[in-house]
Amino acid sequence: MANVTVIGAQWGDEGKGKIVDWLASRADAVVRFQGGHNAGHTLVIDGKTYKLSLLPSGIVSGTLSVIGNGVVLDPWALRDEVAKVEGQGVSITDENLAIADNCPLILPLHRDLDGLRETAAGKGKIGTTGRGIGPAYEDKVGRRAIRVCDLAHLDTLEPQLDRLCAHHDALRAGFGQPPVDRAALLEELREIAPFVLKFAQPVWKRLKKVRRAGAKILFEGAQGVLLDVDHGTYPFVTSSNTVSGTAASGSGLGPNSTGFVLGIVKAYTTRVGSGPFPTELEDEIGQGLGERGHEFGTVTGRKRRVGWFDAVLVRQSCAISGVTGIALTKIDVLDGMEKVKICTGYRLRGKVYDYLPSHAADQAECEPIYEEMPGWSESTAGARSYADLPAAAIKYIQRIQELIECPVALVSTSPERDDTILMRDPFVD
Ligand code: IMP
């Protein structure tokens, strides 16, 4: 298997950044295939911290970085991010960055609508990142989006813009907002177009060439399977398909290109935003885990909700996404706990479930059934081989592996790249 697809197997924030960085350093191309600048990946390379939202992680090491058609692209956010990363000494050219010319754009009107809806929803809000992701995907499937390739045809864009704005004006009127200023929007697009068009191309063609040459491709997923618009905790999800299959459709390569599917799994559970979370801990144990794990969102700075490891959810994610092996991260955050718990099933209205039911109300009522295991007082931080781990931590990892019915390919024991225990190399296996 020459290629690797990395996906989050929980609600995002599983620690994909470090693993993706390690894999990106050995890949010939890194491809983002869904989501947008709602993602946040922190890379630490040679002591320098890079915060990426939209740019694929390969960009820092000069590897060909591709933004696929499955992504929704905010061109102004991209320009800011490129300027920031270039300011850190990274060169970004059309040699190392390619953007799909059929990628839909996120416009200021999408951000407006995201904010208006969330405010109007009050307590029922989804807790989005406010980046306009959902409204941009709606316009894509509604067949009225402005796409990257349209930026090369601004002189004939007016009818398209009229159609899009007519739709948004009606929605905005419902929120008591003025119509979209079309002339100003067209002017903004005119101004940003040359910057985006520099990188625009049919990326499926470029990737086909790369693949023919036998190169290793890393598909970099954002968010997590439980935020998938079909398979996640709907409606408290993002608006894209976050599962591994999207790597193919969101880049223009076939389903046989995804290779080894590496599911990133945190040794406990976190979530940002609203929605069901059966193993959530609202006590001092959760507080302690959140503090030790620095559980604050990279993009919005919001405090993450924290809970015990939920084997039911991860088993479901691994099955849905065809995970070949998992990378277990942040095991060191559990160091020093007297006992650790794993959720092995749910109780719902007198019945036992070994999966998360689809309805939001059922999900909210699921009561976790726990298995308790002894914790460990020794430190796992920085361990680089299985032999360095305390016996209780090994038992915990083995139990997780059994319950999720998927092998552990690697264990991460600190944010440092080398603090990793490798059982199976995704690029070789
Ligand atoms: P949206 O993607 O901004 O529409 O947000 C929808 C839901 O997905 C919210 O609960 C967000 O907190 C969550 N979300 C979006 N992107 C991420 C991410 O990169 N990590 C974790 N949660 C995310």
Tab-separated table of C-alpha atoms and ligand atoms in Angstrom:
chain	number	residue	atom	x	y	z
A	1	MET	CA	0.000	0.000	0.000
A	2	ALA	CA	1.781	3.147	-1.152
A	3	ASN	CA	-0.790	5.605	0.167
A	4	VAL	CA	-2.091	6.465	3.619
A	5	THR	CA	-5.390	8.095	4.560
A	6	VAL	CA	-5.518	9.694	7.992
A	7	ILE	CA	-8.907	10.326	9.576
A	8	GLY	CA	-10.093	11.263	13.060
A	9	ALA	CA	-12.108	8.417	14.622
A	10	GLN	CA	-13.850	10.531	17.301
A	11	TRP	CA	-15.148	14.135	17.261
A	12	GLY	CA	-11.962	15.706	15.876
A	13	ASP	CA	-8.983	17.017	17.855
A	14	GLU	CA	-7.568	13.502	18.271
A	15	GLY	CA	-4.013	14.769	17.747
A	16	LYS	CA	-3.870	14.289	13.977
A	17	GLY	CA	-1.301	17.101	13.588
A	18	LYS	CA	1.670	15.220	15.017
A	19	ILE	CA	0.910	11.957	13.188
A	20	VAL	CA	0.211	13.718	9.897
A	21	ASP	CA	3.436	15.695	10.255
A	22	TRP	CA	5.436	12.497	10.757
A	23	LEU	CA	3.793	10.829	7.754
A	24	ALA	CA	3.990	14.003	5.620
A	25	SER	CA	7.762	14.064	6.046
A	26	ARG	CA	7.847	10.726	4.170
A	27	ALA	CA	5.118	11.405	1.579
A	28	ASP	CA	5.519	12.789	-1.948
A	29	ALA	CA	2.143	14.560	-1.887
A	30	VAL	CA	-0.269	15.580	0.870
A	31	VAL	CA	-3.946	16.061	-0.006
A	32	ARG	CA	-6.767	17.766	1.907
A	33	PHE	CA	-10.067	16.302	0.660
A	34	GLN	CA	-12.885	17.739	2.818
A	35	GLY	CA	-13.722	20.480	5.302
A	36	GLY	CA	-12.190	23.916	5.162
A	37	HIS	CA	-10.563	26.364	7.547
A	38	ASN	CA	-12.679	24.980	10.406
A	39	ALA	CA	-9.781	22.538	10.884
A	40	GLY	CA	-6.758	23.371	12.973
A	41	HIS	CA	-3.497	21.426	12.789
A	42	THR	CA	-0.517	22.392	14.893
A	43	LEU	CA	2.889	21.252	13.664
A	44	VAL	CA	6.069	21.576	15.711
A	45	ILE	CA	9.131	21.227	13.475
A	46	ASP	CA	12.646	21.909	14.721
A	47	GLY	CA	11.217	23.819	17.667
A	48	LYS	CA	9.083	26.101	15.422
A	49	THR	CA	5.280	25.985	15.748
A	50	TYR	CA	3.136	26.245	12.615
A	51	LYS	CA	-0.636	26.561	12.862
A	52	LEU	CA	-2.407	25.399	9.716
A	53	SER	CA	-6.126	25.520	8.950
A	54	LEU	CA	-6.543	25.090	5.236
A	55	LEU	CA	-3.070	24.368	3.945
A	56	PRO	CA	-2.131	20.677	3.856
A	57	SER	CA	0.539	19.719	6.389
A	58	GLY	CA	3.118	18.925	3.701
A	59	ILE	CA	3.494	22.618	2.891
A	60	VAL	CA	5.995	23.255	5.679
A	61	SER	CA	8.445	20.632	4.411
A	62	GLY	CA	8.062	21.681	0.748
A	63	THR	CA	6.099	18.536	-0.206
A	64	LEU	CA	3.493	18.903	-2.970
A	65	SER	CA	0.347	20.020	-1.119
A	66	VAL	CA	-3.043	19.679	-2.727
A	67	ILE	CA	-6.388	21.217	-1.802
A	68	GLY	CA	-8.927	18.858	-3.362
A	69	ASN	CA	-12.387	19.525	-4.777
A	70	GLY	CA	-14.041	18.172	-1.601
A	71	VAL	CA	-12.755	21.161	0.380
A	72	VAL	CA	-14.662	24.456	0.679
A	73	LEU	CA	-12.188	27.271	0.179
A	74	ASP	CA	-12.271	30.749	1.717
A	75	PRO	CA	-9.809	32.569	-0.569
A	76	TRP	CA	-9.227	35.445	1.856
A	77	ALA	CA	-8.527	33.088	4.743
A	78	LEU	CA	-6.153	31.185	2.447
A	79	ARG	CA	-4.306	34.377	1.528
A	80	ASP	CA	-3.893	35.274	5.221
A	81	GLU	CA	-2.656	31.777	6.055
A	82	VAL	CA	-0.201	31.733	3.155
A	83	ALA	CA	1.160	35.137	4.267
A	84	LYS	CA	1.514	33.919	7.867
A	85	VAL	CA	3.308	30.704	6.924
A	86	GLU	CA	5.537	32.514	4.395
A	87	GLY	CA	6.377	34.939	7.204
A	88	GLN	CA	7.824	31.933	9.044
A	89	GLY	CA	10.217	31.281	6.178
A	90	VAL	CA	8.220	28.715	4.142
A	91	SER	CA	8.112	29.233	0.383
A	92	ILE	CA	4.682	28.646	-1.198
A	93	THR	CA	4.570	28.528	-5.006
A	94	ASP	CA	2.564	26.826	-7.731
A	95	GLU	CA	5.227	24.109	-7.557
A	96	ASN	CA	4.278	23.001	-4.036
A	97	LEU	CA	0.628	24.139	-3.753
A	98	ALA	CA	-2.178	23.023	-6.079
A	99	ILE	CA	-5.846	23.952	-5.652
A	100	ALA	CA	-8.657	22.098	-7.404
A	101	ASP	CA	-10.284	24.411	-9.930
A	102	ASN	CA	-13.656	22.771	-9.178
A	103	CYS	CA	-13.433	23.639	-5.477
A	104	PRO	CA	-16.421	25.710	-4.199
A	105	LEU	CA	-15.686	29.038	-2.514
A	106	ILE	CA	-16.698	30.213	0.939
A	107	LEU	CA	-17.848	33.829	0.546
A	108	PRO	CA	-18.530	36.502	3.188
A	109	LEU	CA	-22.276	35.798	2.754
A	110	HIS	CA	-21.683	32.227	3.992
A	111	ARG	CA	-19.978	33.446	7.141
A	112	ASP	CA	-22.872	35.888	7.698
A	113	LEU	CA	-25.453	33.114	7.397
A	114	ASP	CA	-23.530	30.752	9.701
A	115	GLY	CA	-23.497	33.468	12.398
A	116	LEU	CA	-27.133	34.516	11.893
A	117	ARG	CA	-28.374	30.940	12.194
A	118	GLU	CA	-26.327	30.133	15.265
A	119	THR	CA	-27.470	33.308	17.026
A	120	ALA	CA	-31.110	32.634	16.134
A	121	ALA	CA	-30.858	29.018	17.356
A	122	GLY	CA	-29.927	30.140	20.887
A	123	LYS	CA	-29.564	27.105	23.127
A	124	GLY	CA	-30.227	24.777	20.179
A	125	LYS	CA	-27.166	26.001	18.308
A	126	ILE	CA	-24.720	23.521	16.782
A	127	GLY	CA	-21.688	25.383	18.072
A	128	THR	CA	-20.078	25.755	14.647
A	129	THR	CA	-16.678	27.316	14.133
A	130	GLY	CA	-18.466	30.280	12.487
A	131	ARG	CA	-16.404	29.956	9.299
A	132	GLY	CA	-19.350	29.571	6.896
A	133	ILE	CA	-18.634	25.891	6.230
A	134	GLY	CA	-22.244	24.612	6.332
A	135	PRO	CA	-23.764	27.351	4.127
A	136	ALA	CA	-20.954	26.907	1.553
A	137	TYR	CA	-21.611	23.154	1.281
A	138	GLU	CA	-25.356	23.850	0.991
A	139	ASP	CA	-24.709	26.081	-2.019
A	140	LYS	CA	-22.457	23.423	-3.544
A	141	VAL	CA	-25.145	20.738	-3.472
A	142	GLY	CA	-27.760	23.377	-4.347
A	143	ARG	CA	-25.793	23.897	-7.583
A	144	ARG	CA	-25.417	27.634	-7.111
A	145	ALA	CA	-21.857	27.842	-5.692
A	146	ILE	CA	-19.140	30.058	-7.101
A	147	ARG	CA	-16.114	27.831	-7.714
A	148	VAL	CA	-12.412	28.473	-8.168
A	149	CYS	CA	-12.668	28.104	-11.966
A	150	ASP	CA	-15.338	30.854	-12.027
A	151	LEU	CA	-12.675	33.330	-10.937
A	152	ALA	CA	-11.215	33.065	-14.445
A	153	HIS	CA	-14.577	34.085	-15.931
A	154	LEU	CA	-15.605	37.077	-13.829
A	155	ASP	CA	-16.928	38.970	-16.838
A	156	THR	CA	-19.661	36.391	-17.322
A	157	LEU	CA	-20.280	35.692	-13.626
A	158	GLU	CA	-23.246	38.031	-13.171
A	159	PRO	CA	-26.107	35.576	-13.854
A	160	GLN	CA	-24.512	33.055	-11.487
A	161	LEU	CA	-24.022	35.697	-8.837
A	162	ASP	CA	-27.642	36.825	-9.280
A	163	ARG	CA	-28.901	33.300	-8.679
A	164	LEU	CA	-26.754	32.873	-5.588
A	165	CYS	CA	-27.618	36.282	-4.172
A	166	ALA	CA	-31.360	35.858	-4.806
A	167	HIS	CA	-31.236	32.752	-2.622
A	168	HIS	CA	-29.250	34.475	0.110
A	169	ASP	CA	-31.276	37.693	-0.003
A	170	ALA	CA	-34.426	35.712	0.809
A	171	LEU	CA	-32.700	34.038	3.755
A	172	ARG	CA	-31.195	37.303	4.958
A	173	ALA	CA	-34.578	39.037	4.790
A	174	GLY	CA	-35.890	36.375	7.186
A	175	PHE	CA	-33.211	37.432	9.651
A	176	GLY	CA	-33.960	41.146	9.113
A	177	GLN	CA	-30.677	41.661	7.233
A	178	PRO	CA	-30.065	43.823	4.145
A	179	PRO	CA	-29.508	42.109	0.765
A	180	VAL	CA	-26.011	41.161	-0.399
A	181	ASP	CA	-24.080	44.024	-1.970
A	182	ARG	CA	-23.438	42.308	-5.333
A	183	ALA	CA	-21.188	45.008	-6.760
A	184	ALA	CA	-18.969	44.904	-3.663
A	185	LEU	CA	-18.838	41.092	-3.754
A	186	LEU	CA	-17.861	41.082	-7.421
A	187	GLU	CA	-15.152	43.619	-6.673
A	188	GLU	CA	-13.806	41.486	-3.808
A	189	LEU	CA	-13.723	38.445	-6.109
A	190	ARG	CA	-11.940	40.472	-8.800
A	191	GLU	CA	-9.328	41.506	-6.285
A	192	ILE	CA	-8.628	37.997	-4.892
A	193	ALA	CA	-8.879	36.096	-8.216
A	194	PRO	CA	-5.228	36.376	-9.383
A	195	PHE	CA	-3.966	35.043	-6.043
A	196	VAL	CA	-6.153	31.906	-6.189
A	197	LEU	CA	-5.807	31.296	-9.927
A	198	LYS	CA	-2.018	31.085	-9.541
A	199	PHE	CA	-2.518	27.693	-7.845
A	200	ALA	CA	-5.692	26.505	-9.629
A	201	GLN	CA	-5.687	23.420	-11.842
A	202	PRO	CA	-7.522	20.135	-12.410
A	203	VAL	CA	-5.777	18.426	-9.471
A	204	TRP	CA	-7.127	14.987	-10.368
A	205	LYS	CA	-4.827	15.147	-13.389
A	206	ARG	CA	-1.809	16.193	-11.350
A	207	LEU	CA	-2.512	13.435	-8.816
A	208	LYS	CA	-2.954	10.865	-11.558
A	209	LYS	CA	0.539	11.728	-12.801
A	210	VAL	CA	1.970	11.597	-9.276
A	211	ARG	CA	0.355	8.223	-8.704
A	212	ARG	CA	1.573	6.794	-12.010
A	213	ALA	CA	5.102	7.779	-11.005
A	214	GLY	CA	4.719	5.533	-7.939
A	215	ALA	CA	4.692	8.367	-5.422
A	216	LYS	CA	3.379	8.031	-1.878
A	217	ILE	CA	0.241	10.077	-1.280
A	218	LEU	CA	-0.958	11.099	2.158
A	219	PHE	CA	-4.650	12.020	2.406
A	220	GLU	CA	-5.123	14.343	5.355
A	221	GLY	CA	-8.599	14.178	6.858
A	222	ALA	CA	-10.033	16.939	9.030
A	223	GLN	CA	-12.562	16.740	11.913
A	224	GLY	CA	-13.645	13.182	12.836
A	225	VAL	CA	-16.017	10.378	11.850
A	226	LEU	CA	-18.525	11.330	14.568
A	227	LEU	CA	-18.837	14.752	12.905
A	228	ASP	CA	-19.575	13.175	9.483
A	229	VAL	CA	-22.760	14.603	7.962
A	230	ASP	CA	-24.162	11.067	7.344
A	231	HIS	CA	-22.581	8.911	10.022
A	232	GLY	CA	-22.038	11.395	12.850
A	233	THR	CA	-24.223	12.660	15.680
A	234	TYR	CA	-26.587	14.467	13.284
A	235	PRO	CA	-27.530	17.338	13.363
A	236	PHE	CA	-24.576	18.168	15.637
A	237	VAL	CA	-22.049	17.495	12.889
A	238	THR	CA	-20.035	19.352	10.291
A	239	SER	CA	-21.351	19.572	6.708
A	240	SER	CA	-18.895	17.280	4.947
A	241	ASN	CA	-18.248	13.541	4.835
A	242	THR	CA	-15.264	13.030	7.083
A	243	VAL	CA	-14.951	9.265	6.478
A	244	SER	CA	-12.025	7.735	4.569
A	245	GLY	CA	-14.051	7.186	1.367
A	246	THR	CA	-14.139	10.945	0.833
A	247	ALA	CA	-10.384	10.893	0.183
A	248	ALA	CA	-11.220	9.430	-3.235
A	249	SER	CA	-14.227	11.575	-4.173
A	250	GLY	CA	-12.777	14.746	-2.634
A	251	SER	CA	-9.560	14.565	-4.636
A	252	GLY	CA	-10.551	12.914	-7.913
A	253	LEU	CA	-8.781	9.618	-7.385
A	254	GLY	CA	-10.561	6.281	-7.325
A	255	PRO	CA	-11.548	4.287	-4.225
A	256	ASN	CA	-8.530	2.001	-4.637
A	257	SER	CA	-6.186	4.899	-3.930
A	258	THR	CA	-6.831	5.426	-0.235
A	259	GLY	CA	-4.349	2.737	0.910
A	260	PHE	CA	-3.783	2.183	4.630
A	261	VAL	CA	-6.560	3.912	6.588
A	262	LEU	CA	-5.081	5.200	9.828
A	263	GLY	CA	-7.724	6.206	12.387
A	264	ILE	CA	-6.462	8.670	14.969
A	265	VAL	CA	-7.924	7.927	18.386
A	266	LYS	CA	-7.390	9.808	21.648
A	267	ALA	CA	-6.934	7.628	24.757
A	268	TYR	CA	-10.012	9.390	26.225
A	269	THR	CA	-12.767	11.396	24.494
A	270	THR	CA	-13.281	15.108	23.755
A	271	ARG	CA	-15.729	17.179	21.760
A	272	VAL	CA	-16.186	20.901	20.996
A	273	GLY	CA	-19.587	22.354	20.285
A	274	SER	CA	-23.013	20.980	21.183
A	275	GLY	CA	-24.467	17.492	20.858
A	276	PRO	CA	-24.670	14.115	22.595
A	277	PHE	CA	-21.618	12.833	24.453
A	278	PRO	CA	-22.486	9.705	26.491
A	279	THR	CA	-19.217	9.432	28.488
A	280	GLU	CA	-18.870	13.156	29.248
A	281	LEU	CA	-17.362	13.922	32.668
A	282	GLU	CA	-18.626	17.112	34.220
A	283	ASP	CA	-16.718	16.581	37.479
A	284	GLU	CA	-13.186	17.158	38.729
A	285	ILE	CA	-11.915	14.043	36.884
A	286	GLY	CA	-12.970	15.613	33.572
A	287	GLN	CA	-11.575	18.959	34.664
A	288	GLY	CA	-8.204	17.317	35.445
A	289	LEU	CA	-8.065	15.493	32.098
A	290	GLY	CA	-8.937	18.713	30.254
A	291	GLU	CA	-6.173	20.630	32.030
A	292	ARG	CA	-3.505	17.966	31.597
A	293	GLY	CA	-4.490	17.417	27.977
A	294	HIS	CA	-4.626	21.194	27.194
A	295	GLU	CA	-8.093	20.670	25.767
A	296	PHE	CA	-8.796	23.997	24.099
A	297	GLY	CA	-9.792	24.301	20.405
A	298	THR	CA	-6.977	25.292	17.994
A	299	VAL	CA	-9.324	27.335	15.787
A	300	THR	CA	-11.797	28.923	18.191
A	301	GLY	CA	-9.967	28.606	21.546
A	302	ARG	CA	-13.128	27.061	23.040
A	303	LYS	CA	-12.808	24.717	26.016
A	304	ARG	CA	-13.346	21.113	24.899
A	305	ARG	CA	-15.773	18.806	26.680
A	306	VAL	CA	-13.965	15.774	28.115
A	307	GLY	CA	-14.971	12.171	28.975
A	308	TRP	CA	-13.874	8.543	29.334
A	309	PHE	CA	-12.837	6.438	26.353
A	310	ASP	CA	-15.897	5.241	24.449
A	311	ALA	CA	-15.094	1.930	22.752
A	312	VAL	CA	-18.585	1.703	21.233
A	313	LEU	CA	-18.111	4.913	19.263
A	314	VAL	CA	-14.586	4.099	18.111
A	315	ARG	CA	-15.608	0.566	17.032
A	316	GLN	CA	-18.414	2.140	15.005
A	317	SER	CA	-16.072	4.740	13.445
A	318	CYS	CA	-13.484	2.112	12.540
A	319	ALA	CA	-16.113	-0.058	10.860
A	320	ILE	CA	-17.722	2.826	8.948
A	321	SER	CA	-14.396	4.175	7.771
A	322	GLY	CA	-12.668	0.863	7.011
A	323	VAL	CA	-9.828	1.653	9.415
A	324	THR	CA	-6.769	-0.582	8.888
A	325	GLY	CA	-5.095	0.379	12.158
A	326	ILE	CA	-5.309	3.135	14.767
A	327	ALA	CA	-2.851	5.614	16.221
A	328	LEU	CA	-3.610	5.988	19.926
A	329	THR	CA	-2.679	9.466	21.143
A	330	LYS	CA	-2.325	11.292	24.477
A	331	ILE	CA	-2.023	8.150	26.615
A	332	ASP	CA	0.262	10.193	28.919
A	333	VAL	CA	-2.700	12.393	29.920
A	334	LEU	CA	-4.076	9.385	31.844
A	335	ASP	CA	-0.845	8.976	33.878
A	336	GLY	CA	-1.390	9.131	37.657
A	337	MET	CA	-5.055	8.150	37.633
A	338	GLU	CA	-6.049	5.546	40.199
A	339	LYS	CA	-8.691	4.004	37.937
A	340	VAL	CA	-9.610	4.340	34.280
A	341	LYS	CA	-12.947	3.538	32.698
A	342	ILE	CA	-13.901	2.359	29.217
A	343	CYS	CA	-17.455	2.481	27.883
A	344	THR	CA	-18.391	-0.913	26.432
A	345	GLY	CA	-22.106	-0.425	25.686
A	346	TYR	CA	-25.141	1.768	26.363
A	347	ARG	CA	-28.317	1.298	28.308
A	348	LEU	CA	-31.339	2.954	26.716
A	349	ARG	CA	-34.846	2.560	28.111
A	350	GLY	CA	-34.049	-0.854	29.591
A	351	LYS	CA	-32.288	-2.209	26.503
A	352	VAL	CA	-28.536	-2.697	25.999
A	353	TYR	CA	-26.977	-1.312	22.792
A	354	ASP	CA	-23.582	-2.169	21.292
A	355	TYR	CA	-23.798	0.787	18.869
A	356	LEU	CA	-24.899	4.417	18.927
A	357	PRO	CA	-28.493	4.664	17.670
A	358	SER	CA	-29.145	7.181	14.889
A	359	HIS	CA	-31.732	9.465	16.510
A	360	ALA	CA	-30.411	12.496	18.419
A	361	ALA	CA	-32.894	12.006	21.266
A	362	ASP	CA	-31.839	8.367	21.689
A	363	GLN	CA	-28.191	9.370	21.566
A	364	ALA	CA	-28.774	11.964	24.275
A	365	GLU	CA	-30.395	9.371	26.537
A	366	CYS	CA	-27.766	6.635	26.127
A	367	GLU	CA	-26.285	5.752	29.499
A	368	PRO	CA	-22.771	4.365	29.297
A	369	ILE	CA	-21.959	0.908	30.649
A	370	TYR	CA	-18.423	1.010	32.007
A	371	GLU	CA	-15.627	-1.430	32.537
A	372	GLU	CA	-13.182	-0.237	35.184
A	373	MET	CA	-9.457	-0.928	35.037
A	374	PRO	CA	-6.576	-0.085	37.378
A	375	GLY	CA	-4.698	3.075	36.386
A	376	TRP	CA	-0.917	3.562	36.578
A	377	SER	CA	1.191	5.920	38.661
A	378	GLU	CA	4.298	5.735	36.445
A	379	SER	CA	4.823	8.150	33.554
A	380	THR	CA	4.239	7.045	29.974
A	381	ALA	CA	5.327	10.438	28.619
A	382	GLY	CA	8.095	10.086	26.071
A	383	ALA	CA	7.995	6.255	25.914
A	384	ARG	CA	9.353	4.954	22.606
A	385	SER	CA	8.863	1.224	23.008
A	386	TYR	CA	6.185	-1.027	24.452
A	387	ALA	CA	8.686	-2.194	27.098
A	388	ASP	CA	8.867	1.382	28.455
A	389	LEU	CA	5.163	1.367	29.326
A	390	PRO	CA	3.758	0.389	32.738
A	391	ALA	CA	1.934	-2.973	32.729
A	392	ALA	CA	-1.428	-1.337	33.502
A	393	ALA	CA	-1.072	1.026	30.508
A	394	ILE	CA	-0.301	-1.942	28.235
A	395	LYS	CA	-3.424	-3.717	29.527
A	396	TYR	CA	-5.485	-0.580	28.843
A	397	ILE	CA	-4.190	-0.378	25.254
A	398	GLN	CA	-4.762	-4.096	24.683
A	399	ARG	CA	-8.306	-3.872	26.017
A	400	ILE	CA	-9.049	-0.941	23.702
A	401	GLN	CA	-7.725	-2.935	20.763
A	402	GLU	CA	-9.986	-5.883	21.619
A	403	LEU	CA	-13.083	-3.762	22.136
A	404	ILE	CA	-12.748	-1.675	18.980
A	405	GLU	CA	-11.911	-4.763	16.889
A	406	CYS	CA	-9.047	-2.968	15.169
A	407	PRO	CA	-5.264	-3.213	15.702
A	408	VAL	CA	-3.178	-0.444	17.258
A	409	ALA	CA	-0.558	0.590	14.678
A	410	LEU	CA	1.137	3.191	16.821
A	411	VAL	CA	0.958	4.908	20.198
A	412	SER	CA	1.889	8.544	20.697
A	413	THR	CA	3.313	9.432	24.113
A	414	SER	CA	4.009	13.191	23.814
A	415	PRO	CA	3.676	15.998	21.261
A	416	GLU	CA	7.282	15.362	20.119
A	417	ARG	CA	7.578	13.590	16.774
A	418	ASP	CA	9.942	10.867	18.050
A	419	ASP	CA	7.923	10.006	21.154
A	420	THR	CA	6.022	7.318	19.300
A	421	ILE	CA	5.770	3.555	19.701
A	422	LEU	CA	5.505	2.034	16.245
A	423	MET	CA	3.936	-1.391	15.761
A	424	ARG	CA	3.005	-1.145	12.057
A	425	ASP	CA	4.315	1.412	9.600
A	426	PRO	CA	1.310	2.603	7.535
A	427	PHE	CA	3.489	3.440	4.517
A	428	VAL	CA	5.124	0.013	4.507
A	429	ASP	CA	2.355	-2.291	5.703
B	1	IMP	P1	-18.645	23.671	11.389
B	1	IMP	O1	-17.752	22.638	10.750
B	1	IMP	O2	-17.939	24.978	11.621
B	1	IMP	O3	-19.949	23.821	10.690
B	1	IMP	O4	-19.020	23.130	12.871
B	1	IMP	C1	-19.873	22.009	13.086
B	1	IMP	C2	-19.401	21.181	14.274
B	1	IMP	O5	-18.134	20.585	13.969
B	1	IMP	C3	-19.178	21.970	15.567
B	1	IMP	O6	-19.509	21.138	16.657
B	1	IMP	C4	-17.689	22.236	15.564
B	1	IMP	O7	-17.186	22.446	16.873
B	1	IMP	C5	-17.182	20.942	14.974
B	1	IMP	N1	-15.885	21.083	14.303
B	1	IMP	C6	-15.631	21.627	13.089
B	1	IMP	N2	-14.321	21.548	12.789
B	1	IMP	C7	-13.741	20.921	13.831
B	1	IMP	C8	-12.377	20.511	14.075
B	1	IMP	O8	-11.458	20.689	13.263
B	1	IMP	N3	-12.166	19.882	15.270
B	1	IMP	C9	-13.175	19.613	16.147
B	1	IMP	N4	-14.446	19.965	15.945
B	1	IMP	C10	-14.724	20.619	14.784
